[in-house]
Amino acid sequence: MIHQYVTGFRDATADRVAFRASGISRGDGHYSGERIIFASLDYNEGGGFDLSSGTFNCPTTGTYFFTATIGSIDKIYIDAVLKIDGVVKMSLYAGFHLQGDNMSTAVTVARCRAGQSVWMEVTNGDHLGGWEAISGFLLWPDVASS
């Protein structure tokens, strides 16, 4: 009985994956086609996020939940996307606003295979607002990958 409990607990915690990276220097130039490189790795359960490249490498095959935030400054618009192995899964736009600064957040659910890469990329514009963030977590692993 205890063996089953311990084995079940170990199996339930084996696929814990979650991350959050945030911040850039306000007004840093990230130009069209460039990955967004974050200043801070706030959380990295499972070790999948590489701060130096701005890339999350899925350690476990399964269904993931991702969020992404961008900001624009000084009435300048910016577009960004979240990509999985180069395929756009989500788009964000922070645009011209009469008050100056603007933000956009989007979420998506996607299936990822172990080893696939996830990142944010600027698609239009060149001045991020400094509030950029990406986060994600494994909702559930594929049964076959456990």
mmCIF file with all atom_site columns, C-alpha atoms in Angstrom:
data_model
loop_
_atom_site.group_PDB
_atom_site.id
_atom_site.type_symbol
_atom_site.label_atom_id
_atom_site.label_alt_id
_atom_site.label_comp_id
_atom_site.label_asym_id
_atom_site.label_entity_id
_atom_site.label_seq_id
_atom_site.pdbx_PDB_ins_code
_atom_site.Cartn_x
_atom_site.Cartn_y
_atom_site.Cartn_z
_atom_site.occupancy
_atom_site.B_iso_or_equiv
_atom_site.pdbx_formal_charge
_atom_site.auth_seq_id
_atom_site.auth_comp_id
_atom_site.auth_asym_id
_atom_site.auth_atom_id
_atom_site.pdbx_PDB_model_num
ATOM 1   C CA . MET A 1 1   ? 0.000  0.000  0.000   1.00 0.00 ? 1   MET A CA 1
ATOM 2   C CA . ILE A 1 2   ? 2.724  2.507  0.948   1.00 0.00 ? 2   ILE A CA 1
ATOM 3   C CA . HIS A 1 3   ? 4.760  1.475  -2.093  1.00 0.00 ? 3   HIS A CA 1
ATOM 4   C CA . GLN A 1 4   ? 1.792  2.278  -4.381  1.00 0.00 ? 4   GLN A CA 1
ATOM 5   C CA . TYR A 1 5   ? 1.339  5.673  -2.710  1.00 0.00 ? 5   TYR A CA 1
ATOM 6   C CA . VAL A 1 6   ? 5.027  6.587  -3.024  1.00 0.00 ? 6   VAL A CA 1
ATOM 7   C CA . THR A 1 7   ? 5.183  5.374  -6.622  1.00 0.00 ? 7   THR A CA 1
ATOM 8   C CA . GLY A 1 8   ? 2.035  7.340  -7.493  1.00 0.00 ? 8   GLY A CA 1
ATOM 9   C CA . PHE A 1 9   ? 3.415  10.484 -5.847  1.00 0.00 ? 9   PHE A CA 1
ATOM 10  C CA . ARG A 1 10  ? 6.734  10.154 -7.681  1.00 0.00 ? 10  ARG A CA 1
ATOM 11  C CA . ASP A 1 11  ? 4.927  9.682  -10.989 1.00 0.00 ? 11  ASP A CA 1
ATOM 12  C CA . ALA A 1 12  ? 2.670  12.687 -10.312 1.00 0.00 ? 12  ALA A CA 1
ATOM 13  C CA . THR A 1 13  ? 5.607  15.016 -9.661  1.00 0.00 ? 13  THR A CA 1
ATOM 14  C CA . ALA A 1 14  ? 7.955  13.712 -12.369 1.00 0.00 ? 14  ALA A CA 1
ATOM 15  C CA . ASP A 1 15  ? 6.511  15.973 -15.059 1.00 0.00 ? 15  ASP A CA 1
ATOM 16  C CA . ARG A 1 16  ? 6.350  19.297 -13.230 1.00 0.00 ? 16  ARG A CA 1
ATOM 17  C CA . VAL A 1 17  ? 7.157  21.977 -15.785 1.00 0.00 ? 17  VAL A CA 1
ATOM 18  C CA . ALA A 1 18  ? 6.570  25.727 -15.423 1.00 0.00 ? 18  ALA A CA 1
ATOM 19  C CA . PHE A 1 19  ? 8.524  28.866 -16.310 1.00 0.00 ? 19  PHE A CA 1
ATOM 20  C CA . ARG A 1 20  ? 8.329  32.655 -16.403 1.00 0.00 ? 20  ARG A CA 1
ATOM 21  C CA . ALA A 1 21  ? 10.819 35.088 -17.929 1.00 0.00 ? 21  ALA A CA 1
ATOM 22  C CA . SER A 1 22  ? 10.321 38.836 -17.967 1.00 0.00 ? 22  SER A CA 1
ATOM 23  C CA . GLY A 1 23  ? 11.708 42.280 -18.504 1.00 0.00 ? 23  GLY A CA 1
ATOM 24  C CA . ILE A 1 24  ? 13.985 43.952 -20.956 1.00 0.00 ? 24  ILE A CA 1
ATOM 25  C CA . SER A 1 25  ? 15.558 47.368 -20.788 1.00 0.00 ? 25  SER A CA 1
ATOM 26  C CA . ARG A 1 26  ? 12.844 49.886 -21.679 1.00 0.00 ? 26  ARG A CA 1
ATOM 27  C CA . GLY A 1 27  ? 13.220 50.856 -25.311 1.00 0.00 ? 27  GLY A CA 1
ATOM 28  C CA . ASP A 1 28  ? 15.723 48.103 -26.101 1.00 0.00 ? 28  ASP A CA 1
ATOM 29  C CA . GLY A 1 29  ? 15.875 47.565 -29.828 1.00 0.00 ? 29  GLY A CA 1
ATOM 30  C CA . HIS A 1 30  ? 14.435 44.199 -30.775 1.00 0.00 ? 30  HIS A CA 1
ATOM 31  C CA . TYR A 1 31  ? 13.892 44.374 -34.497 1.00 0.00 ? 31  TYR A CA 1
ATOM 32  C CA . SER A 1 32  ? 11.588 42.485 -36.829 1.00 0.00 ? 32  SER A CA 1
ATOM 33  C CA . GLY A 1 33  ? 12.530 38.831 -37.008 1.00 0.00 ? 33  GLY A CA 1
ATOM 34  C CA . GLU A 1 34  ? 14.470 38.858 -33.723 1.00 0.00 ? 34  GLU A CA 1
ATOM 35  C CA . ARG A 1 35  ? 13.725 36.743 -30.690 1.00 0.00 ? 35  ARG A CA 1
ATOM 36  C CA . ILE A 1 36  ? 12.941 38.635 -27.540 1.00 0.00 ? 36  ILE A CA 1
ATOM 37  C CA . ILE A 1 37  ? 15.692 38.084 -24.983 1.00 0.00 ? 37  ILE A CA 1
ATOM 38  C CA . PHE A 1 38  ? 14.504 38.586 -21.422 1.00 0.00 ? 38  PHE A CA 1
ATOM 39  C CA . ALA A 1 39  ? 16.415 40.107 -18.518 1.00 0.00 ? 39  ALA A CA 1
ATOM 40  C CA . SER A 1 40  ? 15.110 37.897 -15.725 1.00 0.00 ? 40  SER A CA 1
ATOM 41  C CA . LEU A 1 41  ? 14.217 34.245 -15.294 1.00 0.00 ? 41  LEU A CA 1
ATOM 42  C CA . ASP A 1 42  ? 11.637 34.428 -12.527 1.00 0.00 ? 42  ASP A CA 1
ATOM 43  C CA . TYR A 1 43  ? 10.745 30.732 -12.352 1.00 0.00 ? 43  TYR A CA 1
ATOM 44  C CA . ASN A 1 44  ? 12.045 27.631 -14.112 1.00 0.00 ? 44  ASN A CA 1
ATOM 45  C CA . GLU A 1 45  ? 10.605 24.387 -12.706 1.00 0.00 ? 45  GLU A CA 1
ATOM 46  C CA . GLY A 1 46  ? 11.904 21.564 -14.877 1.00 0.00 ? 46  GLY A CA 1
ATOM 47  C CA . GLY A 1 47  ? 14.777 23.659 -16.247 1.00 0.00 ? 47  GLY A CA 1
ATOM 48  C CA . GLY A 1 48  ? 13.339 24.114 -19.749 1.00 0.00 ? 48  GLY A CA 1
ATOM 49  C CA . PHE A 1 49  ? 13.892 27.863 -20.226 1.00 0.00 ? 49  PHE A CA 1
ATOM 50  C CA . ASP A 1 50  ? 17.234 29.152 -21.545 1.00 0.00 ? 50  ASP A CA 1
ATOM 51  C CA . LEU A 1 51  ? 17.520 32.834 -20.619 1.00 0.00 ? 51  LEU A CA 1
ATOM 52  C CA . SER A 1 52  ? 20.481 33.501 -22.930 1.00 0.00 ? 52  SER A CA 1
ATOM 53  C CA . SER A 1 53  ? 18.498 32.548 -26.050 1.00 0.00 ? 53  SER A CA 1
ATOM 54  C CA . GLY A 1 54  ? 14.991 33.468 -24.863 1.00 0.00 ? 54  GLY A CA 1
ATOM 55  C CA . THR A 1 55  ? 13.901 29.919 -25.666 1.00 0.00 ? 55  THR A CA 1
ATOM 56  C CA . PHE A 1 56  ? 11.825 27.358 -23.786 1.00 0.00 ? 56  PHE A CA 1
ATOM 57  C CA . ASN A 1 57  ? 12.746 23.793 -24.722 1.00 0.00 ? 57  ASN A CA 1
ATOM 58  C CA . CYS A 1 58  ? 9.869  21.454 -23.898 1.00 0.00 ? 58  CYS A CA 1
ATOM 59  C CA . PRO A 1 59  ? 11.290 18.781 -21.582 1.00 0.00 ? 59  PRO A CA 1
ATOM 60  C CA . THR A 1 60  ? 8.150  16.617 -21.698 1.00 0.00 ? 60  THR A CA 1
ATOM 61  C CA . THR A 1 61  ? 5.706  15.766 -24.470 1.00 0.00 ? 61  THR A CA 1
ATOM 62  C CA . GLY A 1 62  ? 2.239  16.992 -23.594 1.00 0.00 ? 62  GLY A CA 1
ATOM 63  C CA . THR A 1 63  ? -0.250 19.833 -23.566 1.00 0.00 ? 63  THR A CA 1
ATOM 64  C CA . TYR A 1 64  ? 1.062  23.237 -22.464 1.00 0.00 ? 64  TYR A CA 1
ATOM 65  C CA . PHE A 1 65  ? -0.508 26.577 -21.553 1.00 0.00 ? 65  PHE A CA 1
ATOM 66  C CA . PHE A 1 66  ? 1.459  29.679 -22.660 1.00 0.00 ? 66  PHE A CA 1
ATOM 67  C CA . THR A 1 67  ? 1.049  33.403 -21.992 1.00 0.00 ? 67  THR A CA 1
ATOM 68  C CA . ALA A 1 68  ? 2.915  36.263 -23.612 1.00 0.00 ? 68  ALA A CA 1
ATOM 69  C CA . THR A 1 69  ? 2.915  40.015 -22.969 1.00 0.00 ? 69  THR A CA 1
ATOM 70  C CA . ILE A 1 70  ? 4.405  42.890 -24.964 1.00 0.00 ? 70  ILE A CA 1
ATOM 71  C CA . GLY A 1 71  ? 4.341  46.627 -24.471 1.00 0.00 ? 71  GLY A CA 1
ATOM 72  C CA . SER A 1 72  ? 4.873  49.646 -26.680 1.00 0.00 ? 72  SER A CA 1
ATOM 73  C CA . ILE A 1 73  ? 6.193  53.047 -25.677 1.00 0.00 ? 73  ILE A CA 1
ATOM 74  C CA . ASP A 1 74  ? 5.820  56.578 -26.921 1.00 0.00 ? 74  ASP A CA 1
ATOM 75  C CA . LYS A 1 75  ? 2.855  55.895 -29.219 1.00 0.00 ? 75  LYS A CA 1
ATOM 76  C CA . ILE A 1 76  ? 4.851  53.370 -31.270 1.00 0.00 ? 76  ILE A CA 1
ATOM 77  C CA . TYR A 1 77  ? 3.218  50.115 -32.338 1.00 0.00 ? 77  TYR A CA 1
ATOM 78  C CA . ILE A 1 78  ? 4.817  46.707 -32.100 1.00 0.00 ? 78  ILE A CA 1
ATOM 79  C CA . ASP A 1 79  ? 3.751  43.235 -33.221 1.00 0.00 ? 79  ASP A CA 1
ATOM 80  C CA . ALA A 1 80  ? 5.090  39.986 -31.819 1.00 0.00 ? 80  ALA A CA 1
ATOM 81  C CA . VAL A 1 81  ? 4.338  36.292 -32.081 1.00 0.00 ? 81  VAL A CA 1
ATOM 82  C CA . LEU A 1 82  ? 4.869  33.177 -30.026 1.00 0.00 ? 82  LEU A CA 1
ATOM 83  C CA . LYS A 1 83  ? 6.372  30.381 -32.113 1.00 0.00 ? 83  LYS A CA 1
ATOM 84  C CA . ILE A 1 84  ? 6.823  26.661 -31.586 1.00 0.00 ? 84  ILE A CA 1
ATOM 85  C CA . ASP A 1 85  ? 9.629  25.335 -33.791 1.00 0.00 ? 85  ASP A CA 1
ATOM 86  C CA . GLY A 1 86  ? 9.151  28.332 -36.077 1.00 0.00 ? 86  GLY A CA 1
ATOM 87  C CA . VAL A 1 87  ? 5.370  27.963 -36.456 1.00 0.00 ? 87  VAL A CA 1
ATOM 88  C CA . VAL A 1 88  ? 3.281  30.919 -35.231 1.00 0.00 ? 88  VAL A CA 1
ATOM 89  C CA . LYS A 1 89  ? 0.891  29.836 -32.472 1.00 0.00 ? 89  LYS A CA 1
ATOM 90  C CA . MET A 1 90  ? -0.173 33.241 -31.143 1.00 0.00 ? 90  MET A CA 1
ATOM 91  C CA . SER A 1 91  ? 0.039  36.903 -32.185 1.00 0.00 ? 91  SER A CA 1
ATOM 92  C CA . LEU A 1 92  ? 0.202  40.080 -30.088 1.00 0.00 ? 92  LEU A CA 1
ATOM 93  C CA . TYR A 1 93  ? -0.147 43.735 -31.002 1.00 0.00 ? 93  TYR A CA 1
ATOM 94  C CA . ALA A 1 94  ? 0.493  46.781 -28.824 1.00 0.00 ? 94  ALA A CA 1
ATOM 95  C CA . GLY A 1 95  ? -0.315 49.842 -30.812 1.00 0.00 ? 95  GLY A CA 1
ATOM 96  C CA . PHE A 1 96  ? -0.716 53.531 -31.026 1.00 0.00 ? 96  PHE A CA 1
ATOM 97  C CA . HIS A 1 97  ? -2.576 54.888 -28.017 1.00 0.00 ? 97  HIS A CA 1
ATOM 98  C CA . LEU A 1 98  ? -3.310 58.548 -27.361 1.00 0.00 ? 98  LEU A CA 1
ATOM 99  C CA . GLN A 1 99  ? -1.915 58.262 -23.826 1.00 0.00 ? 99  GLN A CA 1
ATOM 100 C CA . GLY A 1 100 ? 1.464  56.958 -25.012 1.00 0.00 ? 100 GLY A CA 1
ATOM 101 C CA . ASP A 1 101 ? 2.162  53.446 -23.726 1.00 0.00 ? 101 ASP A CA 1
ATOM 102 C CA . ASN A 1 102 ? 0.148  50.319 -24.468 1.00 0.00 ? 102 ASN A CA 1
ATOM 103 C CA . MET A 1 103 ? 0.268  46.610 -23.583 1.00 0.00 ? 103 MET A CA 1
ATOM 104 C CA . SER A 1 104 ? -1.075 43.356 -24.987 1.00 0.00 ? 104 SER A CA 1
ATOM 105 C CA . THR A 1 105 ? -1.331 39.885 -23.454 1.00 0.00 ? 105 THR A CA 1
ATOM 106 C CA . ALA A 1 106 ? -2.413 36.686 -25.176 1.00 0.00 ? 106 ALA A CA 1
ATOM 107 C CA . VAL A 1 107 ? -2.758 33.046 -24.143 1.00 0.00 ? 107 VAL A CA 1
ATOM 108 C CA . THR A 1 108 ? -2.808 29.759 -26.003 1.00 0.00 ? 108 THR A CA 1
ATOM 109 C CA . VAL A 1 109 ? -2.874 26.027 -25.386 1.00 0.00 ? 109 VAL A CA 1
ATOM 110 C CA . ALA A 1 110 ? -0.646 23.854 -27.561 1.00 0.00 ? 110 ALA A CA 1
ATOM 111 C CA . ARG A 1 111 ? 0.708  20.334 -27.749 1.00 0.00 ? 111 ARG A CA 1
ATOM 112 C CA . CYS A 1 112 ? 4.503  20.152 -27.694 1.00 0.00 ? 112 CYS A CA 1
ATOM 113 C CA . ARG A 1 113 ? 6.817  17.224 -28.176 1.00 0.00 ? 113 ARG A CA 1
ATOM 114 C CA . ALA A 1 114 ? 9.869  16.855 -25.958 1.00 0.00 ? 114 ALA A CA 1
ATOM 115 C CA . GLY A 1 115 ? 12.691 18.885 -27.493 1.00 0.00 ? 115 GLY A CA 1
ATOM 116 C CA . GLN A 1 116 ? 10.524 21.395 -29.356 1.00 0.00 ? 116 GLN A CA 1
ATOM 117 C CA . SER A 1 117 ? 11.464 25.062 -28.915 1.00 0.00 ? 117 SER A CA 1
ATOM 118 C CA . VAL A 1 118 ? 9.119  27.913 -27.957 1.00 0.00 ? 118 VAL A CA 1
ATOM 119 C CA . TRP A 1 119 ? 10.003 31.609 -28.188 1.00 0.00 ? 119 TRP A CA 1
ATOM 120 C CA . MET A 1 120 ? 8.641  35.117 -28.742 1.00 0.00 ? 120 MET A CA 1
ATOM 121 C CA . GLU A 1 121 ? 9.687  37.095 -31.786 1.00 0.00 ? 121 GLU A CA 1
ATOM 122 C CA . VAL A 1 122 ? 9.147  40.684 -32.881 1.00 0.00 ? 122 VAL A CA 1
ATOM 123 C CA . THR A 1 123 ? 7.401  40.828 -36.267 1.00 0.00 ? 123 THR A CA 1
ATOM 124 C CA . ASN A 1 124 ? 6.977  44.592 -36.661 1.00 0.00 ? 124 ASN A CA 1
ATOM 125 C CA . GLY A 1 125 ? 8.307  47.587 -34.748 1.00 0.00 ? 125 GLY A CA 1
ATOM 126 C CA . ASP A 1 126 ? 11.517 48.121 -32.835 1.00 0.00 ? 126 ASP A CA 1
ATOM 127 C CA . HIS A 1 127 ? 10.906 49.563 -29.366 1.00 0.00 ? 127 HIS A CA 1
ATOM 128 C CA . LEU A 1 128 ? 9.522  47.285 -26.683 1.00 0.00 ? 128 LEU A CA 1
ATOM 129 C CA . GLY A 1 129 ? 8.051  48.894 -23.583 1.00 0.00 ? 129 GLY A CA 1
ATOM 130 C CA . GLY A 1 130 ? 9.960  46.952 -20.945 1.00 0.00 ? 130 GLY A CA 1
ATOM 131 C CA . TRP A 1 131 ? 6.971  44.941 -19.669 1.00 0.00 ? 131 TRP A CA 1
ATOM 132 C CA . GLU A 1 132 ? 7.524  41.915 -21.880 1.00 0.00 ? 132 GLU A CA 1
ATOM 133 C CA . ALA A 1 133 ? 7.026  38.481 -20.351 1.00 0.00 ? 133 ALA A CA 1
ATOM 134 C CA . ILE A 1 134 ? 6.548  34.873 -21.365 1.00 0.00 ? 134 ILE A CA 1
ATOM 135 C CA . SER A 1 135 ? 5.305  32.067 -19.174 1.00 0.00 ? 135 SER A CA 1
ATOM 136 C CA . GLY A 1 136 ? 4.048  28.562 -19.560 1.00 0.00 ? 136 GLY A CA 1
ATOM 137 C CA . PHE A 1 137 ? 3.351  25.332 -17.805 1.00 0.00 ? 137 PHE A CA 1
ATOM 138 C CA . LEU A 1 138 ? 2.596  21.718 -18.599 1.00 0.00 ? 138 LEU A CA 1
ATOM 139 C CA . LEU A 1 139 ? -1.131 21.070 -18.219 1.00 0.00 ? 139 LEU A CA 1
ATOM 140 C CA . TRP A 1 140 ? -0.666 17.324 -18.586 1.00 0.00 ? 140 TRP A CA 1
ATOM 141 C CA . PRO A 1 141 ? 1.910  14.997 -20.106 1.00 0.00 ? 141 PRO A CA 1
ATOM 142 C CA . ASP A 1 142 ? 1.045  12.537 -22.852 1.00 0.00 ? 142 ASP A CA 1
ATOM 143 C CA . VAL A 1 143 ? 0.432  9.145  -21.282 1.00 0.00 ? 143 VAL A CA 1
ATOM 144 C CA . ALA A 1 144 ? 2.864  7.503  -23.713 1.00 0.00 ? 144 ALA A CA 1
ATOM 145 C CA . SER A 1 145 ? 5.679  9.871  -22.631 1.00 0.00 ? 145 SER A CA 1
ATOM 146 C CA . SER A 1 146 ? 5.376  9.154  -18.899 1.00 0.00 ? 146 SER A CA 1
#
